[in-house]
CSV table of C-alpha atoms in Angstrom, one decimal:
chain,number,residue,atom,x,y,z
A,169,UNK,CA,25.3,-137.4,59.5
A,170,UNK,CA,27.0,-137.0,56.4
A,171,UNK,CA,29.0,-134.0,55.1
A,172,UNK,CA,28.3,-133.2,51.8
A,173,UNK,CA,30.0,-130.3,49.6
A,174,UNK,CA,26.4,-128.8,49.6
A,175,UNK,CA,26.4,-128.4,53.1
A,176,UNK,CA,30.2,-127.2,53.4
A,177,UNK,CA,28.9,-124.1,51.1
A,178,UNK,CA,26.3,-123.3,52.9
A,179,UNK,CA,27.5,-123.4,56.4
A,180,UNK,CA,30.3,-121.3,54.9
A,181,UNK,CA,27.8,-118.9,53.2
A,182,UNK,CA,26.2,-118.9,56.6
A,183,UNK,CA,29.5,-117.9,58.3
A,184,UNK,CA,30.3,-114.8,55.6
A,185,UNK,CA,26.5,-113.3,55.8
A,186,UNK,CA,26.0,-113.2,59.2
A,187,UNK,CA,29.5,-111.0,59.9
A,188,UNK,CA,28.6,-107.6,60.1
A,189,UNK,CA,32.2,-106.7,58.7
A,190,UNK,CA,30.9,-108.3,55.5
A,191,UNK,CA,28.5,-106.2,54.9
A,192,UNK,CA,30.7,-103.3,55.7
A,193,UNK,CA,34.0,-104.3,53.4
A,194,UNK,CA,31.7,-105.2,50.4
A,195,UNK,CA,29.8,-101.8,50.9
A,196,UNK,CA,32.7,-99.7,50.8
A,197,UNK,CA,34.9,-101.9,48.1
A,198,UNK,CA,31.6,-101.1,45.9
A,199,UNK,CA,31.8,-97.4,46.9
A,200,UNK,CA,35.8,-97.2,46.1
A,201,UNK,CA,34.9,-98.3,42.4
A,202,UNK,CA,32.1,-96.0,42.2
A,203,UNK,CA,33.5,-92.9,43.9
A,204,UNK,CA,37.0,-93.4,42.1
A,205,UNK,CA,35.5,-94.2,38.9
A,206,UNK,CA,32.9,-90.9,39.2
A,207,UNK,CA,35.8,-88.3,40.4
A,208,UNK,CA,38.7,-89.9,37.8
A,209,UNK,CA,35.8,-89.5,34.9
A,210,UNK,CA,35.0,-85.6,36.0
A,211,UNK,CA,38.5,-84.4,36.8
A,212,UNK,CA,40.6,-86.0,33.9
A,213,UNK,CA,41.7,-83.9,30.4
A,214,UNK,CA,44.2,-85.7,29.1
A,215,UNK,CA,44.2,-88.1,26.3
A,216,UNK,CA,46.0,-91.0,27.1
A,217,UNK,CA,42.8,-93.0,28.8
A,218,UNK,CA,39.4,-94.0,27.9
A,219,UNK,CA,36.5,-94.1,29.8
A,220,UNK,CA,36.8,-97.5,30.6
A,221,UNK,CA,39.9,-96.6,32.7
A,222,UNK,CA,38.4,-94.1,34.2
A,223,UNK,CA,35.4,-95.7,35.1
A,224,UNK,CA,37.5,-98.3,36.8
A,225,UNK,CA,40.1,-96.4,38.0
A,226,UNK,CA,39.3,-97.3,41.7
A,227,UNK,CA,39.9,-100.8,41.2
A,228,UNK,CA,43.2,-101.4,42.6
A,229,UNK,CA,41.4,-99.9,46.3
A,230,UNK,CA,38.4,-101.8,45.7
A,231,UNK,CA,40.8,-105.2,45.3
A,232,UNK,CA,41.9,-104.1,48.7
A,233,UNK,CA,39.1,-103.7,49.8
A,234,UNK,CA,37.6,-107.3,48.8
A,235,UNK,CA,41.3,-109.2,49.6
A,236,UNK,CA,40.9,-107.6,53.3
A,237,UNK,CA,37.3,-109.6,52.8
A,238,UNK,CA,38.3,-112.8,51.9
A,239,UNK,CA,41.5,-112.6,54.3
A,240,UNK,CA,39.1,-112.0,57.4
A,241,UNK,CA,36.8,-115.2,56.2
A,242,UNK,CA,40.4,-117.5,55.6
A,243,UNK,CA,41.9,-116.7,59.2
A,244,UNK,CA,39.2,-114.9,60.8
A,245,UNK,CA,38.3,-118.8,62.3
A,246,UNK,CA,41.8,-119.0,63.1
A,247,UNK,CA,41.7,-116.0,65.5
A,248,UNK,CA,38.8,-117.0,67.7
A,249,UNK,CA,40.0,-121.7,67.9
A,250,UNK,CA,36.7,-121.5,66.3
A,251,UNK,CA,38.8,-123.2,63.3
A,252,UNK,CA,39.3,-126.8,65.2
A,253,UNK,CA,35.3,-127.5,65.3
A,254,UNK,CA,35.0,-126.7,61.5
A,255,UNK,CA,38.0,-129.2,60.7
A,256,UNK,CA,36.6,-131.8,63.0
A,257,UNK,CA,33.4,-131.5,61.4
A,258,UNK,CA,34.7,-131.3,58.1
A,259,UNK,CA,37.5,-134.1,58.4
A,260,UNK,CA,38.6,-134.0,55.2
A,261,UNK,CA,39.5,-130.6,56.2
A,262,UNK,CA,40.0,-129.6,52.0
A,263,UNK,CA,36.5,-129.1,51.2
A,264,UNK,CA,36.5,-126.1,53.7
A,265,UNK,CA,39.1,-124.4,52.0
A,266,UNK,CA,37.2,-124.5,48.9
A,267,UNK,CA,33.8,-123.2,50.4
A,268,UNK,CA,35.1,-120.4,51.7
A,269,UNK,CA,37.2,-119.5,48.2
A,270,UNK,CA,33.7,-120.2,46.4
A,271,UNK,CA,32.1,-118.1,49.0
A,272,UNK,CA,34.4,-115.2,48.9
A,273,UNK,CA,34.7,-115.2,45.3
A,274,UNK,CA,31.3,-115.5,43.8
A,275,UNK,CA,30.6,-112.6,46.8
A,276,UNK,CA,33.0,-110.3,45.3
A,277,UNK,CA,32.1,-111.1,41.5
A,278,UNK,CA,28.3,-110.6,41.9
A,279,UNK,CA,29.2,-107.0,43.8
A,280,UNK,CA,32.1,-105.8,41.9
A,281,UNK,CA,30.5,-106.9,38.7
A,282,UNK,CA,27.6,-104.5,39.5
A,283,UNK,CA,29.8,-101.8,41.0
A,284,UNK,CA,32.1,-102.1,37.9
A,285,UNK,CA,28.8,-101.2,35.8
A,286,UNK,CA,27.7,-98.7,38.5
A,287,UNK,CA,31.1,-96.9,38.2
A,288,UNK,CA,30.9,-97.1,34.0
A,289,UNK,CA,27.2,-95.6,34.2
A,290,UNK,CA,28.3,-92.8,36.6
A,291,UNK,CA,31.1,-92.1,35.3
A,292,UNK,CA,30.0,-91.5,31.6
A,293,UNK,CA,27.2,-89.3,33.3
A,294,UNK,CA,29.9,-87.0,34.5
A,295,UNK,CA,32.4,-87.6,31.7
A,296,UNK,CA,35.2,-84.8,31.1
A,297,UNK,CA,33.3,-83.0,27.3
A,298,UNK,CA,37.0,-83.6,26.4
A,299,UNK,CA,37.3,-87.2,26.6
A,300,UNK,CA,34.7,-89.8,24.1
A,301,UNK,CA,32.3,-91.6,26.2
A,302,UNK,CA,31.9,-95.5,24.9
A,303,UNK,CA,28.6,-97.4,24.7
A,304,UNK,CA,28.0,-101.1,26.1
A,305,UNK,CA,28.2,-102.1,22.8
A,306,UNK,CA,31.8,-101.0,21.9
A,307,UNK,CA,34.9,-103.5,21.4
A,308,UNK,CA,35.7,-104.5,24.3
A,309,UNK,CA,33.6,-103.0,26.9
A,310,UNK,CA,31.3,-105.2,28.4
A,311,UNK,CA,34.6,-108.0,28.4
A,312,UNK,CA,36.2,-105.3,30.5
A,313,UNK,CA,33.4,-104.7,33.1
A,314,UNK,CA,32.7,-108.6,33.4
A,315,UNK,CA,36.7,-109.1,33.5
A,316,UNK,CA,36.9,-106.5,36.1
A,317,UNK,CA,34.3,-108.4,38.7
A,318,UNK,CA,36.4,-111.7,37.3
A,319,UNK,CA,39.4,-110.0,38.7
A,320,UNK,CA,38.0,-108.5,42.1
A,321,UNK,CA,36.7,-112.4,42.6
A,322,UNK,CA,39.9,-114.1,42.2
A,323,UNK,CA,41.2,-111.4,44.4
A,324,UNK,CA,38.7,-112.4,47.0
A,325,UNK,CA,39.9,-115.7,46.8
A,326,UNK,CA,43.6,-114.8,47.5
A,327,UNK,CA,43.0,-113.3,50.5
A,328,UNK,CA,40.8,-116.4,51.5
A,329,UNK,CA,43.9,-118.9,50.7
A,330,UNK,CA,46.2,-116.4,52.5
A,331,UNK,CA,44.1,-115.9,55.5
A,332,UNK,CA,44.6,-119.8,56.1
A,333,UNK,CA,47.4,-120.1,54.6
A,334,UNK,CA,49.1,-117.8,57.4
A,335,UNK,CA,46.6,-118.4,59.9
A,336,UNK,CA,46.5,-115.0,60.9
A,337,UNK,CA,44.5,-111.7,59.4
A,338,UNK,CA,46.7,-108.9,59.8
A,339,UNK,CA,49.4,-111.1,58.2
A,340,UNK,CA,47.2,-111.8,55.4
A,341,UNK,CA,46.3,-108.5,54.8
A,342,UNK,CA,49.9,-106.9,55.0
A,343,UNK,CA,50.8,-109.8,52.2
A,344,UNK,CA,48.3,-108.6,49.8
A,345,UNK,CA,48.8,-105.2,50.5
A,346,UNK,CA,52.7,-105.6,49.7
A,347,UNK,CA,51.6,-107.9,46.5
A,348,UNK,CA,49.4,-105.5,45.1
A,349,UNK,CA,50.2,-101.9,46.4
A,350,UNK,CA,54.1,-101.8,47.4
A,351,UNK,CA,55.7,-104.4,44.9
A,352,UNK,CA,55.0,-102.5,41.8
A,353,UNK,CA,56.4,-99.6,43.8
A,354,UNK,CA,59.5,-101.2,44.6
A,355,UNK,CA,59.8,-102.9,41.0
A,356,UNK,CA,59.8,-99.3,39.3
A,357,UNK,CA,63.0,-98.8,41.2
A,358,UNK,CA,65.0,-101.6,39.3
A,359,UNK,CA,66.8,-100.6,36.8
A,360,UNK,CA,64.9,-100.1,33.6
A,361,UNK,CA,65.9,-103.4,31.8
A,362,UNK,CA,64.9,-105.4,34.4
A,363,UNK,CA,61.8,-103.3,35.7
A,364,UNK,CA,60.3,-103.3,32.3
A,365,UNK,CA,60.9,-107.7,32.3
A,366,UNK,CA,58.9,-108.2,35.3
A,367,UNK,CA,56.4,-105.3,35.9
A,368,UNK,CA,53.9,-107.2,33.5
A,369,UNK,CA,53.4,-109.9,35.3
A,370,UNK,CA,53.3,-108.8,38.9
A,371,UNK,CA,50.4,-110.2,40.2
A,372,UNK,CA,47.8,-106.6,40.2
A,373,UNK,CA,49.6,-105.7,37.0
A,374,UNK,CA,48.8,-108.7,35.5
A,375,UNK,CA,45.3,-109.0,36.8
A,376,UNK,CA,44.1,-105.1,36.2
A,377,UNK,CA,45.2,-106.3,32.4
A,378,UNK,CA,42.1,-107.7,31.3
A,379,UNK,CA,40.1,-104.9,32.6
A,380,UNK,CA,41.4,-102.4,29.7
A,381,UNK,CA,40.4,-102.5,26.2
A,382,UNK,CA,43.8,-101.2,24.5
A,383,UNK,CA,46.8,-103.0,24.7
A,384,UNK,CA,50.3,-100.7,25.0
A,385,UNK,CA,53.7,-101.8,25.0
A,386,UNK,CA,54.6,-103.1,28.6
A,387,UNK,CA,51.3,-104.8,29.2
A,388,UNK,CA,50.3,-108.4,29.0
A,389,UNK,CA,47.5,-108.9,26.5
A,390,UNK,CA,43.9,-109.3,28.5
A,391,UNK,CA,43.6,-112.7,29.0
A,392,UNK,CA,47.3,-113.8,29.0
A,393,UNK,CA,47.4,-111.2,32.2
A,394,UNK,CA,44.3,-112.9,34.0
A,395,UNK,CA,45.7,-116.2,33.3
A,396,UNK,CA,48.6,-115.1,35.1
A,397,UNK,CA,46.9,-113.6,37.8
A,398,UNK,CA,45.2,-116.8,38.1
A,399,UNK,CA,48.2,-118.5,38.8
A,400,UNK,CA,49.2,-117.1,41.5
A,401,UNK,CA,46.1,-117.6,42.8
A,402,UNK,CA,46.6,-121.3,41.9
A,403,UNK,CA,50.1,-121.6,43.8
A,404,UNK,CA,48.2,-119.9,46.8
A,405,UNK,CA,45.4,-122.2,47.1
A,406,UNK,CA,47.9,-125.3,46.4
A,407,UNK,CA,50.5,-124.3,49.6
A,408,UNK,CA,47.6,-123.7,51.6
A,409,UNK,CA,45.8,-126.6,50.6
A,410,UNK,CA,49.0,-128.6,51.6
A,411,UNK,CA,49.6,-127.0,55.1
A,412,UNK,CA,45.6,-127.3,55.8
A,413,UNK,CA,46.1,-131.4,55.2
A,414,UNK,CA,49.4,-131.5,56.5
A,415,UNK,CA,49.7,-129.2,60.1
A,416,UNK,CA,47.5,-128.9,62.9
A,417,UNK,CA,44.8,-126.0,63.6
Protein backbone atom coordinates (compact mmCIF):
# COMPACT_ATOMS: atom_id res chain seq x y z
CA UNK A 1 0.00 0.00 0.00
CA UNK A 2 1.25 3.30 -0.56
CA UNK A 3 2.16 6.00 1.93
CA UNK A 4 1.04 9.15 1.20
CA UNK A 5 1.68 12.57 3.14
CA UNK A 6 -2.22 12.50 3.69
CA UNK A 7 -2.06 9.48 5.52
CA UNK A 8 1.35 10.41 7.52
CA UNK A 9 -0.98 13.42 8.99
CA UNK A 10 -3.51 11.59 9.85
CA UNK A 11 -2.09 8.57 11.54
CA UNK A 12 -0.09 11.26 13.36
CA UNK A 13 -3.26 13.27 14.23
CA UNK A 14 -4.51 9.89 15.32
CA UNK A 15 -1.52 9.37 17.65
CA UNK A 16 -1.84 13.22 19.35
CA UNK A 17 -5.85 12.89 19.90
CA UNK A 18 -6.12 9.74 21.30
CA UNK A 19 -3.33 10.57 24.34
CA UNK A 20 -5.05 11.60 27.21
CA UNK A 21 -1.98 13.91 28.25
CA UNK A 22 -3.06 15.83 25.16
CA UNK A 23 -6.00 16.78 26.28
CA UNK A 24 -4.60 17.58 29.63
CA UNK A 25 -1.43 19.88 28.49
CA UNK A 26 -3.55 21.90 25.96
CA UNK A 27 -6.28 22.30 28.73
CA UNK A 28 -4.07 23.76 31.18
CA UNK A 29 -1.60 25.79 28.59
CA UNK A 30 -5.19 27.47 27.59
CA UNK A 31 -5.97 28.02 31.40
CA UNK A 32 -2.26 29.59 32.08
CA UNK A 33 -3.09 32.34 29.31
CA UNK A 34 -6.37 32.82 30.66
CA UNK A 35 -5.84 32.76 34.41
CA UNK A 36 -2.48 34.94 33.98
CA UNK A 37 -3.97 37.16 31.56
CA UNK A 38 -7.29 37.71 34.13
CA UNK A 39 -5.15 38.22 37.53
CA UNK A 40 -2.16 40.48 35.65
CA UNK A 41 -5.28 42.73 34.15
CA UNK A 42 -7.03 42.98 37.85
CA UNK A 43 -3.94 43.41 40.02
CA UNK A 44 -1.78 45.86 37.85
CA UNK A 45 -1.56 50.02 38.47
CA UNK A 46 1.23 50.91 36.87
CA UNK A 47 1.66 52.54 33.55
CA UNK A 48 4.28 51.07 31.79
CA UNK A 49 1.89 48.18 30.04
CA UNK A 50 -1.14 47.98 27.98
CA UNK A 51 -3.76 45.64 28.04
CA UNK A 52 -2.51 43.65 25.49
CA UNK A 53 0.38 42.74 27.86
CA UNK A 54 -1.55 42.01 30.42
CA UNK A 55 -3.90 39.99 28.69
CA UNK A 56 -1.10 37.88 27.56
CA UNK A 57 0.96 38.00 30.29
CA UNK A 58 0.82 34.23 30.89
CA UNK A 59 2.23 33.42 27.75
CA UNK A 60 5.72 32.50 28.54
CA UNK A 61 3.90 29.45 30.96
CA UNK A 62 1.49 28.66 28.37
CA UNK A 63 4.69 28.23 25.80
CA UNK A 64 5.76 25.72 28.48
CA UNK A 65 3.04 24.37 28.56
CA UNK A 66 2.53 23.60 24.71
CA UNK A 67 6.62 22.85 24.18
CA UNK A 68 6.10 19.98 27.02
CA UNK A 69 3.16 18.99 24.28
CA UNK A 70 4.97 18.77 21.31
CA UNK A 71 8.19 17.34 23.20
CA UNK A 72 5.99 14.31 24.52
CA UNK A 73 4.57 13.71 20.71
CA UNK A 74 8.57 14.06 19.14
CA UNK A 75 10.11 11.45 21.77
CA UNK A 76 7.11 10.14 23.39
CA UNK A 77 7.46 7.11 20.44
CA UNK A 78 11.01 6.91 21.33
CA UNK A 79 10.25 5.98 25.01
CA UNK A 80 7.88 2.97 24.36
CA UNK A 81 10.41 1.26 20.63
CA UNK A 82 6.97 2.14 19.36
CA UNK A 83 9.26 4.59 17.03
CA UNK A 84 10.88 1.61 14.85
CA UNK A 85 7.21 0.50 13.39
CA UNK A 86 6.40 4.18 12.43
CA UNK A 87 9.91 4.50 10.47
CA UNK A 88 9.50 1.13 8.89
CA UNK A 89 6.20 2.07 7.74
CA UNK A 90 7.16 5.41 6.81
CA UNK A 91 10.61 4.60 5.17
CA UNK A 92 11.36 7.74 4.11
CA UNK A 93 11.36 8.31 7.70
CA UNK A 94 11.27 12.59 6.98
CA UNK A 95 7.69 12.84 6.32
CA UNK A 96 7.07 11.70 9.98
CA UNK A 97 8.93 14.43 11.36
CA UNK A 98 6.92 16.82 9.47
CA UNK A 99 3.38 15.27 10.57
CA UNK A 100 4.00 15.47 13.85
CA UNK A 101 5.48 19.38 13.57
CA UNK A 102 2.13 20.04 11.50
CA UNK A 103 0.25 18.17 14.08
CA UNK A 104 1.64 19.81 17.11
CA UNK A 105 1.63 23.19 15.60
CA UNK A 106 -1.67 23.79 13.98
CA UNK A 107 -2.91 22.02 17.65
CA UNK A 108 -1.32 24.68 19.59
CA UNK A 109 -2.34 27.64 17.06
CA UNK A 110 -6.07 26.82 16.85
CA UNK A 111 -6.04 26.60 21.02
CA UNK A 112 -3.77 29.35 21.90
CA UNK A 113 -5.20 31.53 19.27
CA UNK A 114 -8.63 31.17 21.07
CA UNK A 115 -7.16 31.25 24.53
CA UNK A 116 -5.14 34.38 23.53
CA UNK A 117 -8.68 35.97 22.67
CA UNK A 118 -10.18 34.39 25.79
CA UNK A 119 -7.49 35.96 28.00
CA UNK A 120 -7.98 39.65 26.02
CA UNK A 121 -11.91 39.26 26.55
CA UNK A 122 -11.44 38.42 30.32
CA UNK A 123 -9.02 40.41 31.03
CA UNK A 124 -10.57 43.74 29.68
CA UNK A 125 -13.71 42.52 31.72
CA UNK A 126 -11.65 42.83 34.85
CA UNK A 127 -9.33 45.66 33.68
CA UNK A 128 -7.45 47.78 36.49
CA UNK A 129 -10.10 51.60 36.12
CA UNK A 130 -6.49 52.82 36.01
CA UNK A 131 -5.15 51.36 32.94
CA UNK A 132 -7.11 52.07 29.05
CA UNK A 133 -8.78 49.03 27.91
CA UNK A 134 -8.19 48.66 23.76
CA UNK A 135 -10.80 47.52 21.32
CA UNK A 136 -10.24 44.65 18.54
CA UNK A 137 -10.04 47.28 16.28
CA UNK A 138 -7.02 49.21 17.69
CA UNK A 139 -3.34 49.27 15.90
CA UNK A 140 -2.14 46.43 16.41
CA UNK A 141 -4.32 44.24 18.42
CA UNK A 142 -5.75 41.67 16.56
CA UNK A 143 -1.90 41.20 14.85
CA UNK A 144 -0.88 40.59 18.43
CA UNK A 145 -3.53 37.98 19.50
CA UNK A 146 -3.07 36.11 16.03
CA UNK A 147 0.85 36.53 16.53
CA UNK A 148 0.61 35.24 19.91
CA UNK A 149 -1.19 31.71 18.75
CA UNK A 150 1.60 32.04 15.77
CA UNK A 151 4.11 31.97 18.43
CA UNK A 152 2.68 29.28 20.86
CA UNK A 153 2.54 27.04 17.44
CA UNK A 154 6.06 27.39 16.43
CA UNK A 155 6.77 26.63 20.01
CA UNK A 156 4.83 23.51 19.71
CA UNK A 157 6.85 22.65 16.96
CA UNK A 158 10.22 22.99 18.82
CA UNK A 159 9.44 20.80 21.29
CA UNK A 160 8.35 18.31 18.52
CA UNK A 161 11.89 18.56 16.62
CA UNK A 162 13.61 18.43 20.12
CA UNK A 163 11.68 15.51 21.38
CA UNK A 164 13.24 13.46 18.29
CA UNK A 165 15.88 15.28 18.05
CA UNK A 166 17.10 13.94 21.63
CA UNK A 167 15.16 11.00 21.57
CA UNK A 168 14.16 11.38 24.99
CA UNK A 169 11.16 13.60 26.82
CA UNK A 170 12.52 14.75 29.91
CA UNK A 171 15.66 15.83 27.90
CA UNK A 172 13.46 17.72 25.55
CA UNK A 173 11.67 19.35 28.04
CA UNK A 174 14.73 20.43 30.35
CA UNK A 175 16.16 22.07 26.85
CA UNK A 176 13.15 24.20 26.34
CA UNK A 177 12.78 24.98 29.68
CA UNK A 178 16.56 26.24 29.86
CA UNK A 179 15.85 28.06 26.27
CA UNK A 180 13.01 29.89 27.34
CA UNK A 181 12.87 30.27 31.18
CA UNK A 182 16.69 30.07 32.53
CA UNK A 183 18.73 31.60 29.54
CA UNK A 184 17.23 35.04 29.80
CA UNK A 185 18.00 34.69 33.47
CA UNK A 186 21.47 33.89 33.08
CA UNK A 187 21.89 36.50 30.12
CA UNK A 188 20.78 39.45 32.58
CA UNK A 189 23.84 38.58 34.52
CA UNK A 190 26.42 39.58 31.71
CA UNK A 191 27.61 42.55 31.89
CA UNK A 192 25.42 45.22 30.60
CA UNK A 193 27.12 45.83 27.09
CA UNK A 194 26.89 42.47 26.26
CA UNK A 195 23.50 41.51 28.01
CA UNK A 196 21.76 44.27 26.20
CA UNK A 197 23.59 42.72 22.49
CA UNK A 198 22.03 39.52 22.87
CA UNK A 199 18.91 39.55 25.17
CA UNK A 200 16.81 40.50 21.92
CA UNK A 201 17.29 37.76 20.17
CA UNK A 202 17.09 34.94 22.66
CA UNK A 203 14.90 32.66 21.29
CA UNK A 204 11.41 33.53 23.92
CA UNK A 205 12.60 37.09 23.75
CA UNK A 206 12.56 37.17 20.30
CA UNK A 207 9.36 35.25 19.80
CA UNK A 208 7.12 37.09 22.75
CA UNK A 209 8.13 40.18 20.33
CA UNK A 210 5.48 40.05 17.97
CA UNK A 211 2.87 39.64 20.57
CA UNK A 212 3.20 43.44 21.75
CA UNK A 213 2.01 46.42 20.04
CA UNK A 214 4.74 49.06 21.15
CA UNK A 215 8.15 48.82 20.36
CA UNK A 216 10.82 50.07 23.26
CA UNK A 217 14.46 50.29 23.03
CA UNK A 218 15.93 46.68 23.59
CA UNK A 219 13.27 44.86 21.67
CA UNK A 220 13.34 43.50 18.14
CA UNK A 221 10.57 44.97 16.04
CA UNK A 222 7.46 42.34 15.79
CA UNK A 223 8.13 40.54 12.88
CA UNK A 224 11.93 40.82 12.74
CA UNK A 225 11.56 38.97 16.43
CA UNK A 226 9.22 36.08 14.95
CA UNK A 227 11.42 35.68 12.15
CA UNK A 228 14.12 35.01 14.44
CA UNK A 229 12.23 32.84 16.57
CA UNK A 230 11.54 31.00 13.47
CA UNK A 231 14.95 30.28 12.93
CA UNK A 232 15.73 28.67 15.56
CA UNK A 233 12.99 26.62 14.99
CA UNK A 234 14.44 26.15 11.47
CA UNK A 235 18.00 24.95 12.69
CA UNK A 236 15.92 22.55 15.11
CA UNK A 237 14.00 20.83 12.60
CA UNK A 238 17.10 20.80 10.06
CA UNK A 239 19.58 18.77 12.91
CA UNK A 240 16.82 16.63 13.66
CA UNK A 241 15.88 16.07 10.26
CA UNK A 242 19.49 15.00 9.65
CA UNK A 243 19.99 12.57 12.66
CA UNK A 244 16.30 11.12 11.77
CA UNK A 245 17.88 10.13 8.10
CA UNK A 246 21.14 9.54 9.27
CA UNK A 247 21.06 7.26 12.79
CA UNK A 248 19.17 4.37 13.78
CA UNK A 249 15.77 4.40 16.00
Amino acid sequence: MKITPGGVIAAEWTKFSSLRSTWITTGISVFLLIAFGMIASASFSGDNLTSIDLALSGSALAALSVGVLGALLGAGEYTTGMIRATLATVPRRLPVLWSKSLVAGSAAFVTMTAGAFAAFVAGSAVLNAEIGALDLGDDGVLRALLSAGLYLGLVAVLGVALGMLVRSSAGAIAILAGLLLIVPGLAALLPDSISEAITPYLPSNAGSAVMTITHSDGTLAPWAGLAVFAGYVVVTLAATAYRLKTTDA
